[in-house]
Short mmCIF file of C-alpha atoms in Angstrom, two decimals:
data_model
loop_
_atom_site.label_atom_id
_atom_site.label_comp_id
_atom_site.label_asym_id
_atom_site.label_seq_id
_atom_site.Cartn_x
_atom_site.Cartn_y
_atom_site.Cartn_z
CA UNK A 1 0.00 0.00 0.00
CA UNK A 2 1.18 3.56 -0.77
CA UNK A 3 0.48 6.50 1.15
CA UNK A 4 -2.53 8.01 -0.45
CA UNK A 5 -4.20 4.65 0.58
CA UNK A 6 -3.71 5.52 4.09
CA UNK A 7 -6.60 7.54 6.16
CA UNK A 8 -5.88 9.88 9.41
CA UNK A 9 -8.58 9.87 11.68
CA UNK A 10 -8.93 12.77 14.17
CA UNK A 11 -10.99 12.82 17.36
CA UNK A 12 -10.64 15.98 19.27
CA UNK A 13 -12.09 15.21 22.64
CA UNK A 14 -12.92 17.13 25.91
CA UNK A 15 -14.05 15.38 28.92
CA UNK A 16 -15.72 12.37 26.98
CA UNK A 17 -14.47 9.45 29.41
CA UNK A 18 -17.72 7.82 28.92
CA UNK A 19 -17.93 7.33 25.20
CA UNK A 20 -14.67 7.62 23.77
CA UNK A 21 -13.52 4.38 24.34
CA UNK A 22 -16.52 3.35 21.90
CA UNK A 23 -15.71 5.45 19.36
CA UNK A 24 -12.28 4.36 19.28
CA UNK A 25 -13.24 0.55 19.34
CA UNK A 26 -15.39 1.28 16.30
CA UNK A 27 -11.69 2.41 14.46
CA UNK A 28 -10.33 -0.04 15.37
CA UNK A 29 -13.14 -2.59 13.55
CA UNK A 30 -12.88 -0.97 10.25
CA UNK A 31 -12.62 -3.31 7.73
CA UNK A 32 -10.01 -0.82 5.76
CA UNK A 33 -7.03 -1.43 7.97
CA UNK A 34 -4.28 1.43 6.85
CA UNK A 35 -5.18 4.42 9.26
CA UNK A 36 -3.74 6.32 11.80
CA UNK A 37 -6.18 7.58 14.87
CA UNK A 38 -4.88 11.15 16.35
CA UNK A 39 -6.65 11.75 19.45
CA UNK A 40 -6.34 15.58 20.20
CA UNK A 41 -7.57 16.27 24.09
CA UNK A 42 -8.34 19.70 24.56
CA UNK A 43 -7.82 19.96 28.04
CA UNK A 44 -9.76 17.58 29.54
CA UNK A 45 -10.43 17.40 33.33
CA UNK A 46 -11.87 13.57 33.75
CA UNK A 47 -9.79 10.05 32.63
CA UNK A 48 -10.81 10.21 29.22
CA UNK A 49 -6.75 11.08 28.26
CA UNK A 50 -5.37 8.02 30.47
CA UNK A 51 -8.29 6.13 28.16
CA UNK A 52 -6.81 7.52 24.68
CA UNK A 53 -3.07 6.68 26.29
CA UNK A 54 -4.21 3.38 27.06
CA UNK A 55 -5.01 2.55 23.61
CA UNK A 56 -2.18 4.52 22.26
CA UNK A 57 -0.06 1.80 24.11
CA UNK A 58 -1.80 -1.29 22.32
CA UNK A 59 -1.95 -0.33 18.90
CA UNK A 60 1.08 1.92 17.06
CA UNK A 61 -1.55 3.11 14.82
CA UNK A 62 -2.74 5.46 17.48
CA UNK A 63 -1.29 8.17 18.57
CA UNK A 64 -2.75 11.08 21.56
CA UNK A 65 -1.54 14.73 21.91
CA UNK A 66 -1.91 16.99 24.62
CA UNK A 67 -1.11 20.20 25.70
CA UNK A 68 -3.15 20.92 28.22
CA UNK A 69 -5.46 23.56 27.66
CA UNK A 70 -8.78 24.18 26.34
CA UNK A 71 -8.75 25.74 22.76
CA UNK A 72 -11.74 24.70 21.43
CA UNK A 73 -12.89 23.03 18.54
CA UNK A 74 -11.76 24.56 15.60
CA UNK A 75 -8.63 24.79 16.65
CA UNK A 76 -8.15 21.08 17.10
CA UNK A 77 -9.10 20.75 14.00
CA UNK A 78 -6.79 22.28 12.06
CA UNK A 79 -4.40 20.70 14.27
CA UNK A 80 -5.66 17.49 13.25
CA UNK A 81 -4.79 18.67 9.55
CA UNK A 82 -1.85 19.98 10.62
CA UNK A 83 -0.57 16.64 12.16
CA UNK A 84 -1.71 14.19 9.78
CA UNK A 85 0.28 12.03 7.83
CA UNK A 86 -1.67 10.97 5.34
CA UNK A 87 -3.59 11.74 2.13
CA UNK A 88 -7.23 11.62 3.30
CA UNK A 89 -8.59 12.97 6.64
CA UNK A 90 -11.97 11.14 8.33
CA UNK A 91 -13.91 13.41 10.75
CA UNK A 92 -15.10 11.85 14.13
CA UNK A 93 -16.67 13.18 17.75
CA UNK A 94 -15.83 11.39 20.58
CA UNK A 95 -19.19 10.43 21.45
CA UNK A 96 -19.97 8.67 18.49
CA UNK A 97 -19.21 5.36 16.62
CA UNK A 98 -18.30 4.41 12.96
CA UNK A 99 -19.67 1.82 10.82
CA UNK A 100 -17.03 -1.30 10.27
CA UNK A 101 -17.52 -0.52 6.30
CA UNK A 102 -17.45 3.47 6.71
CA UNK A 103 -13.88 4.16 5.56
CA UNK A 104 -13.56 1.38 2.92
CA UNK A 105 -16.80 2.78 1.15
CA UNK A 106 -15.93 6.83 1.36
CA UNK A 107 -12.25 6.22 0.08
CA UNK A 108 -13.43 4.27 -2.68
CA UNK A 109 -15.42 7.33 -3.70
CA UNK A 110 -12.89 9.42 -3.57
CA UNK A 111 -10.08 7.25 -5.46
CA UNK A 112 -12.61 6.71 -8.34
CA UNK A 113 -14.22 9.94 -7.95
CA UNK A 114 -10.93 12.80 -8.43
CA UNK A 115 -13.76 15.42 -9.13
CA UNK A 116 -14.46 15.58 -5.85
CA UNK A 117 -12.32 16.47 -2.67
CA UNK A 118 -15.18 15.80 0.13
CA UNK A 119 -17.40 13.16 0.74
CA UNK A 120 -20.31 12.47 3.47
CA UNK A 121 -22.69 10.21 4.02
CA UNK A 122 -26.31 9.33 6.28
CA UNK A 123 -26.07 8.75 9.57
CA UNK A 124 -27.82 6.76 12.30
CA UNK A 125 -29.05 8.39 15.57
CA UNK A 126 -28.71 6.94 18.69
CA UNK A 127 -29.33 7.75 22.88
CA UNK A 128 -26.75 7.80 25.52
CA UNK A 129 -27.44 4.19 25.90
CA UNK A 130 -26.70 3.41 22.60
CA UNK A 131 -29.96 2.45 21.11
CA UNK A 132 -31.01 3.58 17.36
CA UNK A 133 -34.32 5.28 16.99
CA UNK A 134 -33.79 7.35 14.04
CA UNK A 135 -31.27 7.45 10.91
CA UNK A 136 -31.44 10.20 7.63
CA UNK A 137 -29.65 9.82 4.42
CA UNK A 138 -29.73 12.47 1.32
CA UNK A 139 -31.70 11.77 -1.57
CA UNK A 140 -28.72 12.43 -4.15
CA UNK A 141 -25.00 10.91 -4.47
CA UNK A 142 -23.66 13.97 -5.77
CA UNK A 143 -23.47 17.86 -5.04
CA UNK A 144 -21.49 20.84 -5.91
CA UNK A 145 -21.84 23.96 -4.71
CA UNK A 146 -20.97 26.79 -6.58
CA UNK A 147 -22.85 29.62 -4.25
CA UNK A 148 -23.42 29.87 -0.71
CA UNK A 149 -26.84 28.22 0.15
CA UNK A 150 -28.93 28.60 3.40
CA UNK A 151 -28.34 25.42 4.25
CA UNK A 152 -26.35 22.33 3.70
CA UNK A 153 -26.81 18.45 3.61
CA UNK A 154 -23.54 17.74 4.99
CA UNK A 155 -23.49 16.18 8.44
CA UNK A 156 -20.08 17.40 9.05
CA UNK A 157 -18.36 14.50 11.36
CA UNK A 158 -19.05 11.90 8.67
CA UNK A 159 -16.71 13.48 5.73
CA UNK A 160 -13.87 11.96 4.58
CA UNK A 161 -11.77 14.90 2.92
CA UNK A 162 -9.00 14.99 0.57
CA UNK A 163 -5.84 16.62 2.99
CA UNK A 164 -4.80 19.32 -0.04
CA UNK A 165 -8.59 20.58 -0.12
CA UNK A 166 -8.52 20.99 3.86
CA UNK A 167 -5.06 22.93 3.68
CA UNK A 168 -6.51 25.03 1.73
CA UNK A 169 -9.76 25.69 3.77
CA UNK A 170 -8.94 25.63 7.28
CA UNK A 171 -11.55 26.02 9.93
CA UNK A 172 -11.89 29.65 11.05
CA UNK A 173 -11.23 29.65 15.33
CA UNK A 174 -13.76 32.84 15.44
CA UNK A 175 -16.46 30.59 14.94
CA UNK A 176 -16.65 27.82 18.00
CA UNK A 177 -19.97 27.39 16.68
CA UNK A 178 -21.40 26.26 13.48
CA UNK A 179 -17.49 26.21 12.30
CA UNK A 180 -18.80 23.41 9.26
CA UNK A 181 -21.39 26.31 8.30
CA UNK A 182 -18.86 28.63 7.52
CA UNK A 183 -16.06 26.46 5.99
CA UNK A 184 -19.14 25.59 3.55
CA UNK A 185 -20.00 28.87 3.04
CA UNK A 186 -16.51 30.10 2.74
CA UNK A 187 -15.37 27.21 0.18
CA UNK A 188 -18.55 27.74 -1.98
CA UNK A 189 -18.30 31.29 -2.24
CA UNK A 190 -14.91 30.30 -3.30
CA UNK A 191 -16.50 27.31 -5.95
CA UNK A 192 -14.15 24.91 -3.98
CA UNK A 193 -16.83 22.90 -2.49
CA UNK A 194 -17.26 19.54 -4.56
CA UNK A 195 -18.61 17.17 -2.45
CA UNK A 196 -20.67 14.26 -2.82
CA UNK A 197 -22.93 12.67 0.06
CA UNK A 198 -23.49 9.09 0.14
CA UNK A 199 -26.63 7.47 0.95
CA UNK A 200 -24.98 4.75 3.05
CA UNK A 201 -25.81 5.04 6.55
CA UNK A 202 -21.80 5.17 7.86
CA UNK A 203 -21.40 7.18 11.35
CA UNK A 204 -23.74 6.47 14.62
CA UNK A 205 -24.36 9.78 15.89
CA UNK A 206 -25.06 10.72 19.64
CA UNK A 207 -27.82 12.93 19.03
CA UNK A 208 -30.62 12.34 21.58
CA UNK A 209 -30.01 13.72 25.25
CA UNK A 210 -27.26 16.59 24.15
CA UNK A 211 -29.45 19.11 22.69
CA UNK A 212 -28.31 21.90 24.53
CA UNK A 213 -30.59 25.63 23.91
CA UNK A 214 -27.54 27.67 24.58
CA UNK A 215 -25.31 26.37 22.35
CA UNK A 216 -28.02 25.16 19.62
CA UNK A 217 -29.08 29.31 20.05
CA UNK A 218 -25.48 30.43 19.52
CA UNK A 219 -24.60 27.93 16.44
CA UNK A 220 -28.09 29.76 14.99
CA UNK A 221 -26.62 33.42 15.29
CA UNK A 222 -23.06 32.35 13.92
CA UNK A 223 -24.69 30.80 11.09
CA UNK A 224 -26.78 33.87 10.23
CA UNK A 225 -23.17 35.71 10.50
CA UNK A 226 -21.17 33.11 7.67
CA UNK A 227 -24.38 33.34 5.91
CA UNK A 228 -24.38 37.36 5.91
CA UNK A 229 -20.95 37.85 5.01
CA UNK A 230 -20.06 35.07 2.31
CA UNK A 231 -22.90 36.12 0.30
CA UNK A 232 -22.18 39.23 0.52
CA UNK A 233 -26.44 40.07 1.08
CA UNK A 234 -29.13 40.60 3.81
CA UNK A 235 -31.23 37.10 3.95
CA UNK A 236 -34.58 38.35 5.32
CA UNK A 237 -35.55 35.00 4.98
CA UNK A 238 -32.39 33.41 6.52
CA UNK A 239 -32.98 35.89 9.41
CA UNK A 240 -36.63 34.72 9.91
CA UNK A 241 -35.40 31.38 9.60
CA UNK A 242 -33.55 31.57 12.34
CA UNK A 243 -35.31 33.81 14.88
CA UNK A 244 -38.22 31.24 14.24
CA UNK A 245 -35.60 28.67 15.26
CA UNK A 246 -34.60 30.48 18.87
CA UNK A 247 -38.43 30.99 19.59
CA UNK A 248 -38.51 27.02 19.38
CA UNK A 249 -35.82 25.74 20.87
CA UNK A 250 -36.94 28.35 23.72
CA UNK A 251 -40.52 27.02 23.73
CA UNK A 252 -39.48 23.49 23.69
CA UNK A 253 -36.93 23.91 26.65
CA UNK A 254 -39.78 25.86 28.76
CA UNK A 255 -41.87 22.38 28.17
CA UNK A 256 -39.09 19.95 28.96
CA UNK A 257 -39.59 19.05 24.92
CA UNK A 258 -36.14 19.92 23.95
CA UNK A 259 -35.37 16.77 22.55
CA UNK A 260 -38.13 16.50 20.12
CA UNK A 261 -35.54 18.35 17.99
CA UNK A 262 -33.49 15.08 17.79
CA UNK A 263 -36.15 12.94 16.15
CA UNK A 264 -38.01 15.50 14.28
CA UNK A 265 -34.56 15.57 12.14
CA UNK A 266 -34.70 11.58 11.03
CA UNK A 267 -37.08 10.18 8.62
CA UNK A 268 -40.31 10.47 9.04
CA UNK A 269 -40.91 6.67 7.68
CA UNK A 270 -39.04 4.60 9.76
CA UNK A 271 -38.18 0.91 8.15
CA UNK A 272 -37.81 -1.48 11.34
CA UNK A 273 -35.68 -3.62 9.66
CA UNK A 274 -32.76 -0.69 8.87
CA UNK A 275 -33.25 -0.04 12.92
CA UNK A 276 -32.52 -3.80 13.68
CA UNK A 277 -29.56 -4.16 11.30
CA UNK A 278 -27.89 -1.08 12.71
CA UNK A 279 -28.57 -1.48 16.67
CA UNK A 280 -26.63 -5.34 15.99
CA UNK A 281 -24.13 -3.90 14.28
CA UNK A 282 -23.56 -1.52 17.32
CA UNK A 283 -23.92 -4.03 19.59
CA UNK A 284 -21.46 -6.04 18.28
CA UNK A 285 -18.91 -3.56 18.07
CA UNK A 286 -19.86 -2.91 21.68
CA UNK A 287 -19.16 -6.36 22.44
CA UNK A 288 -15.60 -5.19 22.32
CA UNK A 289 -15.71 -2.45 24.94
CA UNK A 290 -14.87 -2.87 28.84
CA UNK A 291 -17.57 -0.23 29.79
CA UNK A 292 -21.16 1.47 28.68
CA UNK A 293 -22.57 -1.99 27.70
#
């Protein structure tokens, strides 16, 4: 194998002792085997570094840095780029899991797709105890954005990216929120946003119990910011959009409803069968963990 068959995987994590050791289990069982895994704490104040050293010790293919402080998101992200050694770069949170087939299928893409430099794919939602109720996939393979839209169907921890297109389009640190809103904005204002979104659901994503109104409040107003000044106009309707938004998510955390949000964002025909397949694959990859079963 050369290099540019390789994959670095970055998980930036803060304080995520009680998931992280999933997430890294679920590297560990993908069927493409040529990775590296940086884990990038960010200052964290609970055992979730011993964890990632732990692991760092049993496989050579994973590797933790730490500096001790607390810089945020962004900014471990482009240190992810930064550090990488390889020719593709896989997104990841530490409170989520991978499917086993997730980076086999999105570098395939890419190798026999050289038109584009991003791609994504549907996702799988799941509790804090690990159970799937919900999963969303686009309806099209293939998108390229040549303007800055209102919104995006690009669920931003599931890309697998080409490493020249992200050192070229680094995340900006002024936005700790909604930082995937404006890199898209930025890189299609720019016509450098060719990415295609697979239908195959890949990544498990925590979703349910971490809806937050603060932060879900502040990722609105940044995004009516990147909207605002990549396209270069007033969005009346981007601005209603989003005021309509707070006046929910306020509502709904008044009611103890908050998160409604969560499933309101999967299909709205649920196929039992894609819910059974997914919670054994889970399972089984859980199977493999020494805590959260």
């Amino acid at each position: 194998m050369k290099n540019h068959d390789y994959i670095s995987i970055g998980i930036p994590f803060y304080n995520s002792e009680e998931y992280l050791e999933h997430a890294i289990v679920s590297v560990i069982a993908q069927t493409h085997k040529n990775w590296e895994l940086i884990l990038i704490d960010d200052g964290s104040t609970d055992g979730s570094l011993e964890l990632a050293k732990d692991f760092a010790k049993l496989d050579n293919r994973i590797r933790v840095i730490s500096d001790g402080q607390n810089k945020k998101l962004p900014y471990r992200l482009n240190q992810i780029i930064d550090e990488s050694k390889y020719c593709y770069i896989a997104r990841m949170d530490a409170d989520d899991l991978i499917h086993p087939t997730r980076l086999e299928k999105q570098l395939k893409f890419l190798i026999e797709n050289p038109n584009f430099d991003l791609v994504s794919s549907g996702l799988v939602s799941i509790d804090n105890n690990n159970n799937v109720y919900g999963y969303r996939s686009p309806s099209s393979l293939n998108v390229d954005f040549n303007k800055v839209n209102l919104s995006y169907p690009i669920n931003h921890a599931t890309i697998l990216v080409r490493k020249e297109w992200y050192q070229r389009n680094k995340y900006n640190v002024n936005y700790p929120r909604s930082q995937d809103y404006e890199l898209w904005c930025r890189t299609s204002s720019n016509k450098d946003l060719a990415v295609a979104i697979l239908p195959d659901l890949l990544y498990y994503y925590r979703e349910e119990g971490l809806i937050n109104s603060k932060k879900l409040i502040e990722s609105y107003n940044a995004g009516l910011k990147a909207y605002s000044q990549y396209s270069h106009k007033y969005s009346l309707k981007k601005f209603t959009t989003m005021q309509l938004k707070k006046t929910v998510v306020t509502l709904l955390e008044r009611f103890g409803q908050l998160q409604l949000l969560a499933r309101r964002r999967n299909s709205e025909n649920i196929e039992p069968s894609i819910i059974k397949e997914h919670q054994q694959v889970i399972d089984n990859l859980l199977i493999n963990t020494r805590v959260g079963k």
